[in-house]
């Protein structure tokens, strides 16, 4: 008994709760202290963007430390690596000099422009991220990086120009159509450079061709961004409509009646459950607050099944905007909306043979089916998204000229008079 009393005394609840509180306090303190130390060290490492160029180049004001972020997204890391590469190329070109003073001054001015473009790109990837500002920072970063690359192409030596001609030609063939004059002439210049023959205007032509290819790439990416923004806005408004219907059904369930009174049954069937019949047998008397919400939830489940099924055809994309995800998110609120509309059509006897449903399980099953049927509407959006993504990095095809034999002959009436139909 003495040992038992001693054992019970050692398990005092007051002491246990005090020890638990002390342990929790120490654990939270250690987490906060460790996070503060890690943030301070990371801030020292990931300070605002500091270019590695000499002092004689024009410098922009440094970014304040509080505006920089410790963690960067994947595209920012890729852009940071690209900035470092272009800085090294600029430093290499800075070591080269020409004998003509006017050309040397032009090279210095061009290198200053390259430095400013890289500085702007560095500011874009290190600035504090705000909501809905990622697209602007991305466009600002890559626009400046591509401009710096084009300017460096105009400064490189003839040996580097010959070695880069293949890379420039691949960009041109990817983004410019076969009938584009710049592409045709760039292909001719690349053919001459393969045999070591370089004419005076070839460098400027390659610079113009690369700039045009970058502009075409920017236009392709802008189309992806535009479609992604349109899909997100459409998703928001469809979600707003589905939420508005759910709120309407909650506050006024009788006006959005989804209940059925099957013949020969003792209960009225509603989406949220079955209710015993009572006179007068009017369906709106059995409506509940959660009927519309439950129906839309079943539609969401049906839409989720179609999204999972469509993942087998989804492909990764190198574009920065998540267009496939935007197209997939649109399916969920659309499924909720089609489920409500489908059950409402059955309730209104619009579909022959489905005027009366016997149980709430049947109503939910039809709601799931109608939710999955939203794919009949959103599949056109999926096709448009795939087409837009496939256009990125693919040169536009020129329309084939129609031969005289295949041209349609206009219909003639009277004495040689033609009428355009």
C-alpha positions as a printed NumPy array, in Angstrom:
array([[   0.   ,    0.   ,    0.   ],
       [   2.829,    2.389,    0.788],
       [   4.339,    1.766,   -2.573],
       [   0.962,    2.284,   -4.18 ],
       [   0.481,    5.599,   -2.378],
       [   3.913,    6.741,   -3.38 ],
       [   3.264,    5.748,   -6.959],
       [  -0.055,    7.622,   -7.03 ],
       [   1.532,   10.665,   -5.519],
       [   4.174,   10.786,   -8.229],
       [   1.406,   11.058,  -10.852],
       [  -0.016,   14.304,   -9.506],
       [  -2.206,   15.868,  -12.252],
       [  -1.136,   19.373,  -11.279],
       [   2.525,   18.564,  -11.769],
       [   1.836,   16.818,  -15.061],
       [  -0.082,   19.784,  -16.476],
       [   2.653,   22.154,  -15.305],
       [   5.344,   20.058,  -16.963],
       [   3.33 ,   19.884,  -20.184],
       [   2.879,   23.643,  -20.253],
       [   6.586,   24.211,  -19.604],
       [   7.541,   21.74 ,  -22.331],
       [   5.166,   23.396,  -24.829],
       [   6.56 ,   26.841,  -23.949],
       [  10.154,   25.682,  -24.445],
       [   9.269,   23.984,  -27.729],
       [   7.527,   27.085,  -29.154],
       [  10.417,   29.294,  -27.986],
       [  12.986,   27.05 ,  -29.677],
       [  10.988,   27.079,  -32.915],
       [  10.676,   30.865,  -32.923],
       [  14.343,   31.355,  -32.053],
       [  15.472,   28.89 ,  -34.723],
       [  13.251,   30.483,  -37.362],
       [  14.49 ,   33.971,  -36.493],
       [  18.113,   32.849,  -36.71 ],
       [  17.528,   31.06 ,  -40.016],
       [  15.745,   34.1  ,  -41.467],
       [  18.557,   36.414,  -40.426],
       [  21.188,   34.136,  -41.95 ],
       [  19.144,   33.693,  -45.112],
       [  18.663,   37.445,  -45.382],
       [  22.427,   37.86 ,  -45.309],
       [  22.813,   35.271,  -48.048],
       [  19.847,   36.344,  -50.228],
       [  20.307,   40.056,  -50.011],
       [  19.01 ,   42.357,  -52.678],
       [  20.366,   41.869,  -56.149],
       [  23.997,   42.94 ,  -56.453],
       [  25.411,   42.629,  -59.975],
       [  28.969,   41.39 ,  -60.435],
       [  30.036,   44.035,  -62.932],
       [  32.76 ,   46.702,  -62.63 ],
       [  32.232,   50.069,  -61.028],
       [  32.34 ,   52.045,  -64.283],
       [  28.952,   50.679,  -65.374],
       [  25.805,   52.633,  -64.552],
       [  24.321,   51.28 ,  -61.31 ],
       [  20.682,   51.529,  -60.272],
       [  19.701,   52.073,  -56.621],
       [  19.885,   48.975,  -54.488],
       [  16.742,   47.301,  -53.244],
       [  16.071,   47.665,  -49.548],
       [  16.533,   44.523,  -47.51 ],
       [  12.955,   44.512,  -46.306],
       [  11.731,   44.337,  -49.909],
       [  13.657,   41.169,  -50.75 ],
       [  12.342,   37.659,  -50.188],
       [  14.256,   34.69 ,  -48.836],
       [  12.385,   32.07 ,  -50.84 ],
       [  12.017,   32.391,  -54.61 ],
       [   9.921,   30.452,  -57.042],
       [  11.365,   28.123,  -59.684],
       [  11.185,   30.6  ,  -62.561],
       [  12.97 ,   33.214,  -60.453],
       [  15.815,   30.793,  -59.811],
       [  16.092,   30.057,  -63.537],
       [  16.074,   33.778,  -64.272],
       [  18.792,   34.362,  -61.661],
       [  20.973,   31.746,  -63.364],
       [  20.323,   33.362,  -66.738],
       [  21.281,   36.778,  -65.364],
       [  24.558,   35.372,  -64.074],
       [  25.315,   33.81 ,  -67.466],
       [  24.604,   37.033,  -69.352],
       [  26.708,   39.006,  -66.878],
       [  29.646,   36.744,  -67.593],
       [  29.119,   37.211,  -71.332],
       [  28.995,   40.985,  -70.848],
       [  32.231,   40.892,  -68.82 ],
       [  33.829,   38.885,  -71.598],
       [  32.78 ,   41.426,  -74.206],
       [  34.01 ,   44.228,  -71.992],
       [  37.523,   42.803,  -72.196],
       [  37.478,   43.144,  -75.982],
       [  38.363,   46.514,  -77.452],
       [  38.42 ,   47.926,  -80.96 ],
       [  40.841,   50.403,  -82.446],
       [  38.254,   52.836,  -83.807],
       [  37.249,   55.205,  -80.986],
       [  33.71 ,   55.743,  -82.228],
       [  33.031,   52.006,  -82.332],
       [  34.583,   51.609,  -78.883],
       [  32.266,   54.27 ,  -77.471],
       [  29.314,   52.543,  -79.087],
       [  30.37 ,   49.269,  -77.475],
       [  30.589,   50.931,  -74.065],
       [  27.144,   52.47 ,  -74.46 ],
       [  25.741,   49.119,  -75.543],
       [  27.328,   47.382,  -72.548],
       [  25.783,   49.999,  -70.276],
       [  22.418,   49.211,  -71.83 ],
       [  23.012,   45.503,  -71.229],
       [  23.886,   46.275,  -67.62 ],
       [  20.693,   48.259,  -67.14 ],
       [  18.575,   45.462,  -68.627],
       [  20.196,   42.922,  -66.311],
       [  19.738,   45.289,  -63.396],
       [  16.031,   45.603,  -64.144],
       [  15.723,   41.827,  -64.363],
       [  17.511,   41.464,  -61.034],
       [  15.155,   43.966,  -59.414],
       [  12.161,   42.057,  -60.785],
       [  13.182,   38.703,  -59.298],
       [  14.23 ,   40.145,  -55.934],
       [  11.375,   42.581,  -55.329],
       [   8.75 ,   41.747,  -52.756],
       [   5.94 ,   39.663,  -54.215],
       [   2.445,   41.056,  -53.969],
       [  -0.861,   39.388,  -54.841],
       [  -1.542,   39.197,  -58.585],
       [   1.912,   40.614,  -59.398],
       [   3.683,   37.438,  -60.493],
       [   2.837,   37.806,  -64.184],
       [   4.122,   41.381,  -64.313],
       [   7.402,   40.434,  -62.611],
       [   7.851,   37.474,  -64.937],
       [   7.235,   39.519,  -68.078],
       [   9.542,   42.259,  -66.841],
       [  12.296,   39.762,  -66.074],
       [  12.299,   37.842,  -69.328],
       [  11.746,   40.908,  -71.512],
       [  14.91 ,   42.475,  -70.1  ],
       [  16.874,   39.228,  -70.336],
       [  15.958,   38.733,  -73.993],
       [  16.789,   42.342,  -74.798],
       [  20.205,   41.907,  -73.165],
       [  20.794,   38.71 ,  -75.149],
       [  19.963,   40.472,  -78.426],
       [  22.317,   43.337,  -77.589],
       [  25.132,   40.934,  -76.727],
       [  24.676,   39.2  ,  -80.069],
       [  25.469,   42.514,  -81.769],
       [  28.732,   42.825,  -79.795],
       [  30.19 ,   39.33 ,  -80.021],
       [  33.151,   38.465,  -82.22 ],
       [  32.817,   36.925,  -85.638],
       [  33.817,   33.506,  -84.32 ],
       [  31.112,   33.669,  -81.621],
       [  28.62 ,   34.949,  -84.161],
       [  29.268,   31.971,  -86.437],
       [  28.914,   29.553,  -83.521],
       [  25.691,   31.209,  -82.359],
       [  24.139,   31.311,  -85.818],
       [  22.785,   27.774,  -85.411],
       [  21.157,   28.679,  -82.094],
       [  19.647,   31.829,  -83.569],
       [  18.352,   29.893,  -86.572],
       [  16.664,   27.343,  -84.307],
       [  14.832,   30.138,  -82.472],
       [  13.82 ,   31.709,  -85.759],
       [  12.511,   28.431,  -87.179],
       [  10.552,   27.772,  -83.973],
       [   8.717,   31.066,  -83.82 ],
       [   8.652,   32.587,  -87.317],
       [   6.61 ,   31.242,  -90.197],
       [   8.23 ,   29.634,  -93.274],
       [   7.269,   32.605,  -95.445],
       [   8.618,   35.262,  -93.092],
       [  11.284,   37.355,  -94.894],
       [  13.521,   37.477,  -91.819],
       [  13.43 ,   33.695,  -91.538],
       [  14.256,   33.228,  -95.218],
       [  17.195,   35.607,  -95.048],
       [  18.396,   34.198,  -91.7  ],
       [  18.475,   30.718,  -93.225],
       [  20.557,   32.091,  -96.097],
       [  22.967,   33.778,  -93.66 ],
       [  23.303,   30.6  ,  -91.618],
       [  24.072,   28.681,  -94.798],
       [  26.867,   31.11 ,  -95.672],
       [  28.311,   30.937,  -92.162],
       [  28.593,   27.156,  -92.378],
       [  31.226,   27.61 ,  -95.058],
       [  32.905,   30.512,  -93.249],
       [  31.687,   33.347,  -95.497],
       [  30.408,   36.391,  -93.591],
       [  29.084,   39.51 ,  -95.286],
       [  28.898,   42.978,  -93.647],
       [  25.129,   42.993,  -93.107],
       [  24.809,   39.445,  -91.772],
       [  25.283,   40.41 ,  -88.119],
       [  22.521,   43.   ,  -88.165],
       [  20.221,   40.579,  -89.941],
       [  20.748,   37.891,  -87.297],
       [  20.138,   40.455,  -84.548],
       [  16.855,   41.497,  -86.164],
       [  15.829,   37.869,  -86.693],
       [  16.537,   36.938,  -83.071],
       [  14.629,   39.987,  -81.832],
       [  11.654,   39.072,  -84.027],
       [  11.753,   35.475,  -82.769],
       [  11.735,   36.693,  -79.164],
       [   8.807,   38.994,  -79.947],
       [   6.898,   36.062,  -81.449],
       [   7.67 ,   33.962,  -78.361],
       [   6.381,   36.756,  -76.129],
       [   3.176,   36.895,  -78.174],
       [   2.682,   33.142,  -77.801],
       [   3.193,   33.306,  -74.049],
       [   0.838,   36.285,  -73.808],
       [  -1.897,   34.237,  -75.475],
       [  -1.385,   31.507,  -72.875],
       [  -1.552,   34.065,  -70.074],
       [  -4.663,   35.695,  -71.535],
       [  -6.517,   32.388,  -71.792],
       [  -5.44 ,   31.414,  -68.276],
       [  -6.739,   34.712,  -66.878],
       [ -10.03 ,   34.323,  -68.777],
       [ -10.515,   30.809,  -67.38 ],
       [  -9.798,   31.961,  -63.834],
       [ -12.275,   34.825,  -64.132],
       [ -14.874,   32.451,  -65.59 ],
       [ -14.245,   30.007,  -62.739],
       [ -14.787,   32.782,  -60.211],
       [ -18.092,   33.867,  -61.697],
       [ -19.374,   30.298,  -62.094],
       [ -18.382,   29.622,  -58.487],
       [ -20.117,   32.832,  -57.459],
       [ -23.268,   31.701,  -59.245],
       [ -23.204,   28.262,  -57.614],
       [ -22.637,   29.831,  -54.193],
       [ -25.469,   32.292,  -54.808],
       [ -27.853,   29.436,  -55.652],
       [ -26.795,   27.582,  -52.491],
       [ -27.416,   30.707,  -50.398],
       [ -30.779,   31.247,  -52.105],
       [ -31.797,   27.675,  -51.38 ],
       [ -30.692,   28.045,  -47.77 ],
       [ -32.688,   31.189,  -47.032],
       [ -35.644,   30.407,  -49.299],
       [ -35.874,   26.627,  -49.736],
       [ -39.463,   26.71 ,  -50.984],
       [ -38.617,   28.832,  -54.026],
       [ -35.933,   26.382,  -55.202],
       [ -37.844,   23.197,  -54.623],
       [ -36.015,   19.967,  -55.528],
       [ -38.321,   17.499,  -53.747],
       [ -40.42 ,   14.749,  -55.375],
       [ -43.632,   13.063,  -54.231],
       [ -43.559,    9.535,  -55.672],
       [ -46.847,    7.77 ,  -56.097],
       [ -47.505,    4.849,  -53.759],
       [ -44.727,    5.861,  -51.351],
       [ -45.112,    7.005,  -47.769],
       [ -42.279,    9.529,  -47.909],
       [ -41.401,   12.536,  -50.043],
       [ -37.941,   12.351,  -51.615],
       [ -35.647,   15.368,  -51.172],
       [ -31.906,   15.664,  -51.876],
       [ -31.046,   15.991,  -48.193],
       [ -33.296,   13.125,  -47.077],
       [ -36.769,   11.607,  -47.135],
       [ -39.656,   13.273,  -45.299],
       [ -42.962,   11.587,  -44.272],
       [ -45.914,   12.783,  -46.29 ],
       [ -48.474,   15.075,  -44.718],
       [ -51.473,   16.788,  -46.243],
       [ -51.533,   18.792,  -48.392],
       [ -49.11 ,   16.859,  -50.611],
       [ -47.274,   19.853,  -52.104],
       [ -43.546,   19.286,  -52.904],
       [ -42.476,   22.744,  -51.751],
       [ -43.715,   22.003,  -48.224],
       [ -41.02 ,   19.349,  -47.826],
       [ -38.089,   21.454,  -49.057],
       [ -35.132,   21.852,  -46.697],
       [ -32.406,   24.438,  -46.331],
       [ -29.619,   22.099,  -47.434],
       [ -31.239,   20.633,  -50.562],
       [ -29.462,   22.865,  -53.068],
       [ -26.171,   22.627,  -51.179],
       [ -26.3  ,   18.823,  -51.084],
       [ -27.158,   18.657,  -54.792],
       [ -24.235,   20.893,  -55.703],
       [ -21.912,   18.824,  -53.507],
       [ -22.93 ,   15.713,  -55.455],
       [ -22.24 ,   17.606,  -58.679],
       [ -18.784,   18.507,  -57.38 ],
       [ -18.12 ,   14.817,  -56.77 ],
       [ -19.146,   13.977,  -60.328],
       [ -16.936,   16.746,  -61.703],
       [ -14.008,   15.467,  -59.64 ],
       [ -14.343,   12.084,  -61.333],
       [ -14.054,   13.685,  -64.768],
       [ -11.036,   15.719,  -63.673],
       [  -9.31 ,   12.568,  -62.437],
       [ -10.153,   10.804,  -65.701],
       [  -8.771,   13.705,  -67.746],
       [  -5.409,   13.585,  -65.953],
       [  -4.361,   10.678,  -68.16 ],
       [  -4.242,   13.051,  -71.145],
       [  -2.648,   15.994,  -69.374],
       [   0.859,   17.003,  -70.423],
       [   3.464,   19.145,  -68.777],
       [   4.176,   22.573,  -70.179],
       [   7.207,   24.816,  -70.152],
       [   5.077,   27.967,  -70.056],
       [   5.011,   29.792,  -66.707],
       [   1.206,   30.015,  -66.536],
       [  -0.679,   26.955,  -65.292],
       [  -3.212,   26.796,  -68.091],
       [  -4.124,   23.083,  -67.616],
       [  -4.814,   23.738,  -63.943],
       [  -7.04 ,   26.71 ,  -64.79 ],
       [  -9.013,   24.55 ,  -67.223],
       [  -9.37 ,   21.799,  -64.603],
       [ -10.539,   24.185,  -61.876],
       [ -13.366,   25.394,  -64.094],
       [ -14.892,   21.9  ,  -64.054],
       [ -15.698,   21.907,  -60.32 ],
       [ -18.127,   24.857,  -60.07 ],
       [ -19.509,   23.952,  -63.493],
       [ -20.285,   20.451,  -62.216],
       [ -22.115,   21.884,  -59.208],
       [ -24.129,   24.159,  -61.469],
       [ -25.033,   21.444,  -63.987],
       [ -26.096,   19.116,  -61.161],
       [ -28.54 ,   21.679,  -59.829],
       [ -29.867,   22.495,  -63.304],
       [ -30.239,   18.805,  -64.175],
       [ -32.211,   17.925,  -61.06 ],
       [ -34.311,   21.044,  -61.579],
       [ -35.117,   19.901,  -65.131],
       [ -36.195,   16.512,  -63.821],
       [ -38.289,   18.232,  -61.172],
       [ -40.   ,   20.266,  -63.883],
       [ -40.764,   17.099,  -65.92 ],
       [ -38.62 ,   18.414,  -68.753],
       [ -37.02 ,   15.002,  -69.3  ],
       [ -39.644,   12.379,  -70.285],
       [ -39.813,    9.37 ,  -68.002],
       [ -37.994,   11.051,  -65.129],
       [ -40.768,   13.135,  -63.663],
       [ -40.744,   11.354,  -60.305],
       [ -37.751,   10.055,  -58.373],
       [ -38.494,    7.569,  -55.599],
       [ -35.757,    8.3  ,  -53.065],
       [ -33.067,   10.76 ,  -52.111],
       [ -30.451,    8.245,  -53.257],
       [ -31.819,    8.466,  -56.8  ],
       [ -31.697,   12.256,  -56.674],
       [ -28.084,   12.18 ,  -55.538],
       [ -27.179,    9.649,  -58.22 ],
       [ -28.657,   11.85 ,  -60.935],
       [ -26.874,   14.86 ,  -59.455],
       [ -23.549,   13.004,  -59.734],
       [ -24.337,   12.078,  -63.34 ],
       [ -25.229,   15.654,  -64.236],
       [ -22.094,   16.88 ,  -62.457],
       [ -19.974,   14.555,  -64.57 ],
       [ -21.874,   15.653,  -67.677],
       [ -20.294,   19.105,  -67.41 ],
       [ -17.508,   17.577,  -69.492],
       [ -19.771,   17.993,  -72.526],
       [ -19.433,   21.763,  -72.045],
       [ -15.894,   22.122,  -70.709],
       [ -14.293,   19.773,  -73.232],
       [ -14.279,   22.635,  -75.714],
       [ -12.315,   24.665,  -73.192],
       [  -9.866,   21.767,  -72.768],
       [  -9.401,   21.54 ,  -76.529],
       [  -8.768,   25.278,  -76.752],
       [  -6.225,   25.096,  -73.918],
       [  -4.352,   22.22 ,  -75.59 ],
       [  -4.337,   24.089,  -78.89 ],
       [  -2.976,   27.24 ,  -77.262],
       [  -0.226,   25.328,  -75.475],
       [   0.743,   23.486,  -78.643],
       [   1.186,   26.815,  -80.439],
       [   3.991,   27.829,  -78.059],
       [   7.302,   27.063,  -79.729],
       [   5.697,   26.135,  -83.037],
       [   6.103,   28.35 ,  -86.049],
       [   2.847,   29.522,  -87.655],
       [   2.132,   27.784,  -90.922],
       [   1.469,   29.949,  -93.923],
       [  -1.717,   29.22 ,  -95.874],
       [  -1.091,   27.259,  -99.021],
       [  -1.823,   29.297, -102.158],
       [  -4.764,   27.913, -104.055],
       [  -4.045,   26.797, -107.603],
       [  -6.076,   28.222, -110.497],
       [  -7.643,   24.814, -111.056],
       [  -9.042,   24.697, -107.536],
       [ -10.287,   28.284, -107.304],
       [ -14.076,   28.47 , -107.161],
       [ -15.719,   29.851, -110.265],
       [ -18.186,   32.647, -109.407],
       [ -21.754,   32.037, -110.421],
       [ -22.887,   34.164, -113.343],
       [ -26.359,   35.457, -113.926],
       [ -27.526,   37.249, -117.026],
       [ -24.885,   38.568, -119.388],
       [ -21.652,   38.001, -117.492],
       [ -22.814,   39.702, -114.273],
       [ -21.44 ,   38.142, -111.078],
       [ -22.87 ,   38.381, -107.588],
       [ -20.851,   37.768, -104.448],
       [ -22.645,   35.356, -102.187]])
